[in-house]
Structures are given as C-alpha cells and as structure tokens.
Amino acid sequence: MIKARRSIDDRTAALARLSTLAPLDADARGLLEAAARGAYALRSRQELVSLGEVMEAPLILLDGWAARIRVLVDGRRQIVSLLVPGDVIGLSDLPDPRSSATIIALTPVHVCVGPPRGASASLDRAYAVSRAYDEAFLLAQITRLGRMNAQERIMDLLLELSERLELAGLVQHKTFDVPLTQETLSDALGLTPVHVNRMLQAARKADDLVWTGKRITINDPLRSARELGRVPLRIQGE
Amino acid sequence: MIKARRSIDDRTAALARLSTLAPLDADARGLLEAAARGAYALRSRQELVSLGEVMEAPLILLDGWAARIRVLVDGRRQIVSLLVPGDVIGLSDLPDPRSSATIIALTPVHVCVGPPRGASASLDRAYAVSRAYDEAFLLAQITRLGRMNAQERIMDLLLELSERLELAGLVQHKTFDVPLTQETLSDALGLTPVHVNRMLQAARKADDLVWTGKRITINDPLRSARELGRVPLRIQGE
DNA sequence: CGCACCTTTGAAAGGTTTCAACTTCTGTGG
DNA sequence: CCACAGAAGTTGAAACCTTTCAAAGGTGCG
C-alpha cells in the first residue's frame, strides 16, 4: 500500500521534472498523462532497450533509475549515462533511429512510451531541452573520465545527480536517494569497485558526504562544486 | 597556388561527406554551395565557438581539423570530440542554443555558416544523421576513456577517425592525414603526452601502424578493429 | 537460518604520471 | 641556403594512483 502510494508520487516527480525543462501547456500535460497511464514496469537488471534496436517513439522514465551501457567484448562494462525519473530515452530527429546503447534498469522502474514528436509544440520544446541537457551530461562524463582522478569523479558525478534530482524535487536537505551499488558506480566512473569503496571511505572521513544505505547527503555542495570548478549549466540563449 | 587548389579540393571532400550521410537534392546542394561561398578562415588555435556562446545557426567545417574542448579550473584540458572536414557544429532543436563546449581549430580551418534548419528537407535529414553520428561518437569516447587502456584507446580512436575520414574520401590505401600532435592526442585520450609517445612507439614496433609526419597508416585495420570489438555503426532503421 | 549480494580489508603488482633533460623537426630571417 | 628559435618528439627513473586477487564481514529477504 505504501509502496503503491510512493510510486504514484514518483511519477508525479518525473512529470514535474519534465515540465521544469520547458513550460508545458494543458495540451502537453494531457498527452503526458495519457502516456503515463500506459506505463509498464520492469524489474531491476532488465533491458529497456537493446543496442541497435529501432525506437519508434521516445520512452519516458517515470520511476526508478536506469543506465545506458556499452559492453566490450571481454565483458568490461561502461555506464555511459545514468537515467533518473523524468529522463527521456531515445530522442532523435531521424525517422527510425537505432539506439546507440543498451539501456538497463538499475532498480525496478516504470516506463511509458512518450507522445511522438510533433504532437505538441510545448512538449517538443521540453524534448529539445531534455536532449540538450543529455548532451551536456555526456560532455561532462567525458571530462570526468578523461581528466579527473577517482575522488573528483565521484564527487562530480554525485553533484551532477543531485542537481538533476533537484529538478524533480527529489532532494531534501541536501539528501537524496541513490539506489546504486558501488559496483554500478564504478562502471559509471571507469574505476574498480574496490577503489570506489576506498575513495568513498575517504570522502566520508573528510566529511564531504554521508552515505547510508541508499541515501546520500552531500555536506557542503557549494564548496565541493567550487572545488571542482562546476558552474551552472546554461543550455539556451537569454 | 598549389595551396589554394588543395583547399578547394578539401572543401569538396567536406561536402561530399555531408552528402554521404543522406542523399542531398539539388536544392540542398545549392544551399550548401552558397553557404560555402561565405566561408571564412581561422588560424590554428583560434576559437571557432566559445563555451556558452549562443549559436544562431550551425557551422560547417569545410577544411582542417577542430576540437570540442572542456578545460578544468587548474588547466587540465579534455578534448571531448575531434572535428574533421564535413562535420557540423552546434546542431540543436532549440531556438537559441548555447554551445556546451569551446571549439578550437587544431589546424588552419575553413568554416561556413550552415543553412538554417527547415530550409531544405534533404539537408535537415543530413543534419539529423550527422547529429546521430556525433552522439554515437560521444558514447564511444566515453567507453574509450572509461574502460580501455592506453594502447586500446589510441588504436580505437585512430580507427574511428579513419572510418570518418573514409566517408569524406580522405583515406587512400589505409593511409590518411592526422594533423595532430601527440599532445593533442593525449588531450583526446585522457593521457599524458609522454605516455602517448611510448604507446605509439609500442604500436609501431608491433607493426600495428606507421606514423610519419602528419600521415598515418593502419596496417591491418580489420584485425585491429576485431581485436577491439568494433562493429559498424548503424544509426538508423532498415 | 541461510543464501545471495554487497561492502570492506590487505598486500602486491601494474599502468600511468611526473619531472627533467635531450634530440629531432619545422619554419622563418639573415 | 644556412642558422636559429620554438615546437614537437624521445628517453630514463622514480613516484603515484589504481587495479588485481583473495578473503572476511555485513545485510536483507525468502
């Protein structure tokens, strides 16, 4: 019972986040709510989309976390990006785009097929903003992996996540749910689980963060952000 | 005189590559040729676009190489992606998109302002394909940096470049121009110049490649590609 | 209560970086 | 056409960060 209630709340969060990207008119809201009624559930570890699959319409992640992954021949795995509630999957200008990565659920998730492009101007706008953010996150991920050490990578990613979750109203008192195992984190950060563990301990010892169970608190986000040279993202003119 | 001639050839290559992405009708070709007549030159190291700048229209790189870069506060630099002739810069669905990275010329370049979106359906299609490729290259860059060692990163990037240049007809006999210094390469690969130097020597000793001056030959591209688990990119349905 | 999954720990090996110096190129001016 | 200065490539040794391997704790759920 409590579980069901939470789930509904979370879907609201996802839609709330989408509408933060660009103002949605009544029309767009109606389309989204209709789409969300067709939501379906997947269990943790299940594939939402597989590499090379043709995607006829975008998917919207309503609830739970997912990841875009690439796997090398020998099994090494890289999480290209993390997907949180409100993220849109598979946006493209092409008619029958193929997914450039496999997408798997990191937790139990609820997904729905998003309204197609062109259905609503204000929704298209939100899609465009969402895509622009996604691209910016990819660039951030590249500089993280290319030029930051383990400690910096961890903190930088957590700060990015907290900023993204904030838009969905999923951060309270600098605290938010991070349903990731250290192994998952290591796949996102290009590190080994063992090293992530050690660096996480160091961060806790340095009082940079608190990580209990699946919940995380960044003690001084502004200081941490400043140290990493993070600046607010500006995606669009004006 | 010879120089001028070469430049014209190269611009043709760039446009040829664009039209490989999607068939361009006469209309689109006309628009592109008109755009190319407005081309301007920049010297090596000059900025084409700076971080956060509003881009009213996409740019087309006609000639020369450029790079999208991110710089950390302490000066560490990461090349997010390399741009070669035929690449389109700053595509977005948003009205006044801000550039998510700084773009600098790695060689002397010729750029022109691309026709705006909506001017030609067949050109829009080419833009869409170009953007889809770009995104796929970002994902590839992420897995390179996150999960490959120095040797693999070098070979993988060079293979990607050769595939891209092939589309522009800039590869002959497995050989192509790579006007990059080892330092530039190291910024793309998330390594130090010294280490790139050593790994390059190892690759030469192993007979994987020949690098003389600004020219590179990958001796057995198919074998190298297989070893790295590279598969042909499929961007679109069918 | 027990199995499965996650986190933690230690010690040694390994890949990459750092620093500093030296050599080889390349383009420009005399 | 040679000389020179600056840029790019090369080398060595030591330090450092991260990985590897293996095993021991914890925790949650059926």
mmCIF file of C-alpha atoms in Angstrom, chain B residues 3-235:
data_model
loop_
_atom_site.group_PDB
_atom_site.id
_atom_site.type_symbol
_atom_site.label_atom_id
_atom_site.label_comp_id
_atom_site.label_asym_id
_atom_site.label_seq_id
_atom_site.Cartn_x
_atom_site.Cartn_y
_atom_site.Cartn_z
ATOM 1 C CA LYS B 3 47.788 25.583 -51.587
ATOM 2 C CA ALA B 4 44.670 27.239 -52.921
ATOM 3 C CA ARG B 5 43.962 24.276 -55.114
ATOM 4 C CA ARG B 6 44.230 21.875 -52.243
ATOM 5 C CA SER B 7 41.871 23.919 -50.196
ATOM 6 C CA ILE B 8 39.215 23.756 -52.870
ATOM 7 C CA ASP B 9 39.602 20.027 -53.095
ATOM 8 C CA ASP B 10 39.210 19.685 -49.405
ATOM 9 C CA ARG B 11 36.023 21.669 -49.340
ATOM 10 C CA THR B 12 34.646 19.364 -51.935
ATOM 11 C CA ALA B 13 35.554 16.498 -49.677
ATOM 12 C CA ALA B 14 33.641 18.050 -46.814
ATOM 13 C CA LEU B 15 30.515 18.479 -48.879
ATOM 14 C CA ALA B 16 30.940 15.026 -50.322
ATOM 15 C CA ARG B 17 30.976 13.624 -46.837
ATOM 16 C CA LEU B 18 27.862 15.507 -45.854
ATOM 17 C CA SER B 19 26.011 14.115 -48.820
ATOM 18 C CA THR B 20 27.124 10.615 -47.927
ATOM 19 C CA LEU B 21 25.144 10.882 -44.740
ATOM 20 C CA ALA B 22 21.892 11.394 -46.590
ATOM 21 C CA PRO B 23 21.176 11.962 -50.254
ATOM 22 C CA LEU B 24 21.047 15.676 -50.967
ATOM 23 C CA ASP B 25 18.756 17.018 -53.625
ATOM 24 C CA ALA B 26 19.683 19.835 -55.989
ATOM 25 C CA ASP B 27 18.066 22.335 -53.693
ATOM 26 C CA ALA B 28 20.170 21.309 -50.711
ATOM 27 C CA ARG B 29 23.340 21.272 -52.784
ATOM 28 C CA GLY B 30 22.607 24.768 -53.947
ATOM 29 C CA LEU B 31 22.126 25.978 -50.408
ATOM 30 C CA LEU B 32 25.343 24.332 -49.285
ATOM 31 C CA GLU B 33 27.363 25.734 -52.129
ATOM 32 C CA ALA B 34 26.004 29.182 -51.432
ATOM 33 C CA ALA B 35 26.872 28.728 -47.776
ATOM 34 C CA ALA B 36 30.365 27.523 -48.641
ATOM 35 C CA ARG B 37 30.965 30.658 -50.675
ATOM 36 C CA GLY B 38 30.628 32.586 -47.444
ATOM 37 C CA ALA B 39 33.389 30.546 -45.859
ATOM 38 C CA TYR B 40 36.000 32.190 -43.700
ATOM 39 C CA ALA B 41 39.393 31.074 -42.497
ATOM 40 C CA LEU B 42 40.752 30.718 -38.995
ATOM 41 C CA ARG B 43 44.246 30.019 -37.894
ATOM 42 C CA SER B 44 45.310 27.092 -35.801
ATOM 43 C CA ARG B 45 44.447 27.516 -32.120
ATOM 44 C CA GLN B 46 41.782 30.130 -32.778
ATOM 45 C CA GLU B 47 38.369 29.646 -31.220
ATOM 46 C CA LEU B 48 35.507 28.882 -33.562
ATOM 47 C CA VAL B 49 32.955 28.945 -30.786
ATOM 48 C CA SER B 50 33.339 29.653 -27.115
ATOM 49 C CA LEU B 51 31.694 27.864 -24.232
ATOM 50 C CA GLY B 52 28.194 29.145 -23.589
ATOM 51 C CA GLU B 53 28.039 31.176 -26.764
ATOM 52 C CA VAL B 54 24.639 31.379 -28.419
ATOM 53 C CA MET B 55 24.697 29.776 -31.858
ATOM 54 C CA GLU B 56 22.088 31.067 -34.233
ATOM 55 C CA ALA B 57 22.943 28.621 -36.983
ATOM 56 C CA PRO B 58 25.120 25.532 -37.277
ATOM 57 C CA LEU B 59 28.662 25.829 -38.592
ATOM 58 C CA ILE B 60 30.101 23.514 -41.173
ATOM 59 C CA LEU B 61 33.756 22.595 -41.062
ATOM 60 C CA LEU B 62 34.893 22.642 -44.678
ATOM 61 C CA ASP B 63 38.575 22.160 -44.292
ATOM 62 C CA GLY B 64 41.000 21.416 -41.495
ATOM 63 C CA TRP B 65 40.514 19.895 -38.077
ATOM 64 C CA ALA B 66 38.994 21.289 -34.900
ATOM 65 C CA ALA B 67 38.174 20.056 -31.408
ATOM 66 C CA ARG B 68 35.462 20.481 -28.847
ATOM 67 C CA ILE B 69 37.217 21.016 -25.555
ATOM 68 C CA ARG B 70 36.490 21.373 -21.872
ATOM 69 C CA VAL B 71 39.013 22.937 -19.542
ATOM 70 C CA LEU B 72 39.161 22.371 -15.785
ATOM 71 C CA VAL B 73 39.940 25.176 -13.376
ATOM 72 C CA ASP B 74 43.546 24.113 -12.935
ATOM 73 C CA GLY B 75 44.179 23.959 -16.663
ATOM 74 C CA ARG B 76 43.677 20.286 -17.354
ATOM 75 C CA ARG B 77 42.157 20.022 -20.777
ATOM 76 C CA GLN B 78 39.952 17.366 -22.296
ATOM 77 C CA ILE B 79 39.123 17.075 -25.947
ATOM 78 C CA VAL B 80 35.546 15.945 -25.974
ATOM 79 C CA SER B 81 35.484 15.201 -29.668
ATOM 80 C CA LEU B 82 37.552 15.789 -32.751
ATOM 81 C CA LEU B 83 36.011 17.528 -35.738
ATOM 82 C CA VAL B 84 37.077 16.738 -39.280
ATOM 83 C CA PRO B 85 36.045 18.166 -42.650
ATOM 84 C CA GLY B 86 32.334 17.689 -43.196
ATOM 85 C CA ASP B 87 31.404 17.852 -39.532
ATOM 86 C CA VAL B 88 28.559 20.091 -38.499
ATOM 87 C CA ILE B 89 28.916 22.099 -35.310
ATOM 88 C CA GLY B 90 26.189 23.215 -32.948
ATOM 89 C CA LEU B 91 23.149 21.340 -34.149
ATOM 90 C CA SER B 92 20.250 21.656 -31.742
ATOM 91 C CA ASP B 93 16.460 21.673 -31.717
ATOM 92 C CA LEU B 94 16.410 24.708 -29.502
ATOM 93 C CA PRO B 95 15.885 28.225 -30.835
ATOM 94 C CA ASP B 96 18.960 29.836 -29.295
ATOM 95 C CA PRO B 97 21.189 27.004 -28.209
ATOM 96 C CA ARG B 98 24.281 27.712 -26.183
ATOM 97 C CA SER B 99 27.398 25.806 -27.037
ATOM 98 C CA SER B 100 28.163 23.159 -24.437
ATOM 99 C CA ALA B 101 31.873 23.353 -25.198
ATOM 100 C CA THR B 102 34.560 25.579 -26.602
ATOM 101 C CA ILE B 103 35.597 24.770 -30.129
ATOM 102 C CA ILE B 104 39.106 25.479 -31.310
ATOM 103 C CA ALA B 105 40.914 25.000 -34.584
ATOM 104 C CA LEU B 106 43.652 22.366 -34.433
ATOM 105 C CA THR B 107 44.906 23.336 -37.869
ATOM 106 C CA PRO B 108 44.148 26.247 -40.140
ATOM 107 C CA VAL B 109 40.473 25.757 -40.991
ATOM 108 C CA HIS B 110 37.760 26.983 -43.290
ATOM 109 C CA VAL B 111 34.284 27.190 -41.813
ATOM 110 C CA CYS B 112 30.978 28.455 -43.080
ATOM 111 C CA VAL B 113 27.642 29.134 -41.518
ATOM 112 C CA GLY B 114 25.347 26.284 -42.463
ATOM 113 C CA PRO B 115 21.914 26.833 -43.970
ATOM 114 C CA PRO B 116 19.373 27.071 -41.146
ATOM 115 C CA ARG B 117 17.181 24.129 -40.320
ATOM 116 C CA GLY B 118 13.944 23.956 -42.215
ATOM 117 C CA ALA B 119 15.476 25.407 -45.365
ATOM 118 C CA SER B 120 15.626 22.047 -47.081
ATOM 119 C CA ALA B 121 14.150 18.720 -46.069
ATOM 120 C CA SER B 122 17.007 16.728 -47.511
ATOM 121 C CA LEU B 123 19.544 18.918 -45.772
ATOM 122 C CA ASP B 124 17.677 18.600 -42.499
ATOM 123 C CA ARG B 125 17.944 14.906 -42.934
ATOM 124 C CA ALA B 126 21.691 15.148 -43.371
ATOM 125 C CA TYR B 127 21.867 17.327 -40.259
ATOM 126 C CA ALA B 128 19.894 14.733 -38.327
ATOM 127 C CA VAL B 129 22.178 11.926 -39.416
ATOM 128 C CA SER B 130 25.219 13.996 -38.625
ATOM 129 C CA ARG B 131 23.912 14.630 -35.159
ATOM 130 C CA ALA B 132 23.139 10.984 -34.573
ATOM 131 C CA TYR B 133 26.684 10.083 -35.526
ATOM 132 C CA ASP B 134 28.056 12.743 -33.246
ATOM 133 C CA GLU B 135 26.168 11.333 -30.343
ATOM 134 C CA ALA B 136 27.373 7.836 -31.119
ATOM 135 C CA PHE B 137 30.948 9.154 -31.173
ATOM 136 C CA LEU B 138 30.448 10.688 -27.754
ATOM 137 C CA LEU B 139 29.357 7.331 -26.379
ATOM 138 C CA ALA B 140 32.368 5.708 -27.991
ATOM 139 C CA GLN B 141 34.614 8.324 -26.439
ATOM 140 C CA ILE B 142 33.139 7.608 -23.026
ATOM 141 C CA THR B 143 33.772 3.890 -23.212
ATOM 142 C CA ARG B 144 37.262 4.536 -24.530
ATOM 143 C CA LEU B 145 38.124 6.748 -21.597
ATOM 144 C CA GLY B 146 36.295 4.691 -19.025
ATOM 145 C CA ARG B 147 37.238 1.153 -19.912
ATOM 146 C CA MET B 148 40.169 0.968 -22.304
ATOM 147 C CA ASN B 149 43.863 1.082 -21.564
ATOM 148 C CA ALA B 150 46.227 3.451 -23.318
ATOM 149 C CA GLN B 151 47.028 1.182 -26.251
ATOM 150 C CA GLU B 152 43.416 0.372 -26.903
ATOM 151 C CA ARG B 153 42.392 4.000 -26.677
ATOM 152 C CA ILE B 154 44.899 5.061 -29.278
ATOM 153 C CA MET B 155 44.019 2.359 -31.754
ATOM 154 C CA ASP B 156 40.301 2.729 -31.221
ATOM 155 C CA LEU B 157 40.362 6.462 -31.792
ATOM 156 C CA LEU B 158 42.507 6.147 -34.877
ATOM 157 C CA LEU B 159 40.153 3.560 -36.298
ATOM 158 C CA GLU B 160 37.189 5.797 -35.649
ATOM 159 C CA LEU B 161 38.934 8.665 -37.367
ATOM 160 C CA SER B 162 39.820 6.560 -40.368
ATOM 161 C CA GLU B 163 36.213 5.456 -40.710
ATOM 162 C CA ARG B 164 35.019 9.024 -40.547
ATOM 163 C CA LEU B 165 37.597 10.301 -42.985
ATOM 164 C CA GLU B 166 36.800 7.492 -45.347
ATOM 165 C CA LEU B 167 33.318 8.937 -45.788
ATOM 166 C CA ALA B 168 34.932 12.128 -47.000
ATOM 167 C CA GLY B 169 37.182 10.223 -49.351
ATOM 168 C CA LEU B 170 40.208 11.297 -47.344
ATOM 169 C CA VAL B 171 41.692 7.826 -46.906
ATOM 170 C CA GLN B 172 43.851 6.226 -49.538
ATOM 171 C CA HIS B 173 45.461 2.835 -49.108
ATOM 172 C CA LYS B 174 44.696 2.689 -45.395
ATOM 173 C CA THR B 175 46.576 5.973 -45.102
ATOM 174 C CA PHE B 176 45.299 9.376 -44.078
ATOM 175 C CA ASP B 177 46.373 12.741 -42.749
ATOM 176 C CA VAL B 178 46.264 13.159 -39.000
ATOM 177 C CA PRO B 179 47.369 16.699 -38.269
ATOM 178 C CA LEU B 180 47.542 16.090 -34.530
ATOM 179 C CA THR B 181 50.455 16.471 -32.201
ATOM 180 C CA GLN B 182 50.986 13.812 -29.576
ATOM 181 C CA GLU B 183 49.961 16.352 -27.004
ATOM 182 C CA THR B 184 46.644 16.941 -28.743
ATOM 183 C CA LEU B 185 46.111 13.226 -28.976
ATOM 184 C CA SER B 186 46.794 12.910 -25.273
ATOM 185 C CA ASP B 187 44.142 15.506 -24.528
ATOM 186 C CA ALA B 188 41.664 13.492 -26.544
ATOM 187 C CA LEU B 189 42.616 10.221 -24.891
ATOM 188 C CA GLY B 190 42.832 11.353 -21.288
ATOM 189 C CA LEU B 191 46.533 10.510 -21.097
ATOM 190 C CA THR B 192 49.827 12.369 -20.788
ATOM 191 C CA PRO B 193 51.820 13.222 -23.913
ATOM 192 C CA VAL B 194 54.727 11.172 -22.628
ATOM 193 C CA HIS B 195 52.640 8.060 -22.301
ATOM 194 C CA VAL B 196 51.046 8.546 -25.694
ATOM 195 C CA ASN B 197 54.526 8.766 -27.113
ATOM 196 C CA ARG B 198 55.571 5.478 -25.543
ATOM 197 C CA MET B 199 52.424 3.625 -26.544
ATOM 198 C CA LEU B 200 52.717 4.944 -30.075
ATOM 199 C CA GLN B 201 56.210 3.539 -30.242
ATOM 200 C CA ALA B 202 54.922 0.221 -29.000
ATOM 201 C CA ALA B 203 52.221 0.204 -31.671
ATOM 202 C CA ARG B 204 54.818 0.920 -34.326
ATOM 203 C CA LYS B 205 57.083 -1.786 -33.002
ATOM 204 C CA ALA B 206 54.167 -4.201 -33.071
ATOM 205 C CA ASP B 207 53.616 -3.187 -36.687
ATOM 206 C CA ASP B 208 50.102 -2.022 -35.972
ATOM 207 C CA LEU B 209 50.661 1.353 -37.544
ATOM 208 C CA VAL B 210 53.003 3.689 -39.348
ATOM 209 C CA TRP B 211 53.086 7.332 -38.345
ATOM 210 C CA THR B 212 55.300 9.604 -40.349
ATOM 211 C CA GLY B 213 54.973 13.319 -40.096
ATOM 212 C CA LYS B 214 51.280 14.050 -40.230
ATOM 213 C CA ARG B 215 50.360 10.898 -42.063
ATOM 214 C CA ILE B 216 49.181 7.642 -40.598
ATOM 215 C CA THR B 217 48.752 4.131 -41.939
ATOM 216 C CA ILE B 218 46.889 1.468 -40.050
ATOM 217 C CA ASN B 219 48.436 -1.721 -41.272
ATOM 218 C CA ASP B 220 45.626 -4.136 -40.625
ATOM 219 C CA PRO B 221 42.512 -2.130 -39.811
ATOM 220 C CA LEU B 222 40.240 -5.159 -39.856
ATOM 221 C CA ARG B 223 42.323 -7.128 -37.432
ATOM 222 C CA SER B 224 42.724 -4.143 -35.142
ATOM 223 C CA ALA B 225 39.001 -3.453 -35.293
ATOM 224 C CA ARG B 226 38.194 -7.041 -34.491
ATOM 225 C CA GLU B 227 40.562 -7.093 -31.541
ATOM 226 C CA LEU B 228 38.835 -4.043 -30.134
ATOM 227 C CA GLY B 229 35.390 -5.425 -30.790
ATOM 228 C CA ARG B 230 34.475 -2.565 -33.063
ATOM 229 C CA VAL B 231 31.335 -3.091 -35.077
ATOM 230 C CA PRO B 232 29.946 -0.986 -37.914
ATOM 231 C CA LEU B 233 27.713 1.829 -36.709
ATOM 232 C CA ARG B 234 24.031 1.549 -37.556
ATOM 233 C CA ILE B 235 22.379 4.844 -36.895
#
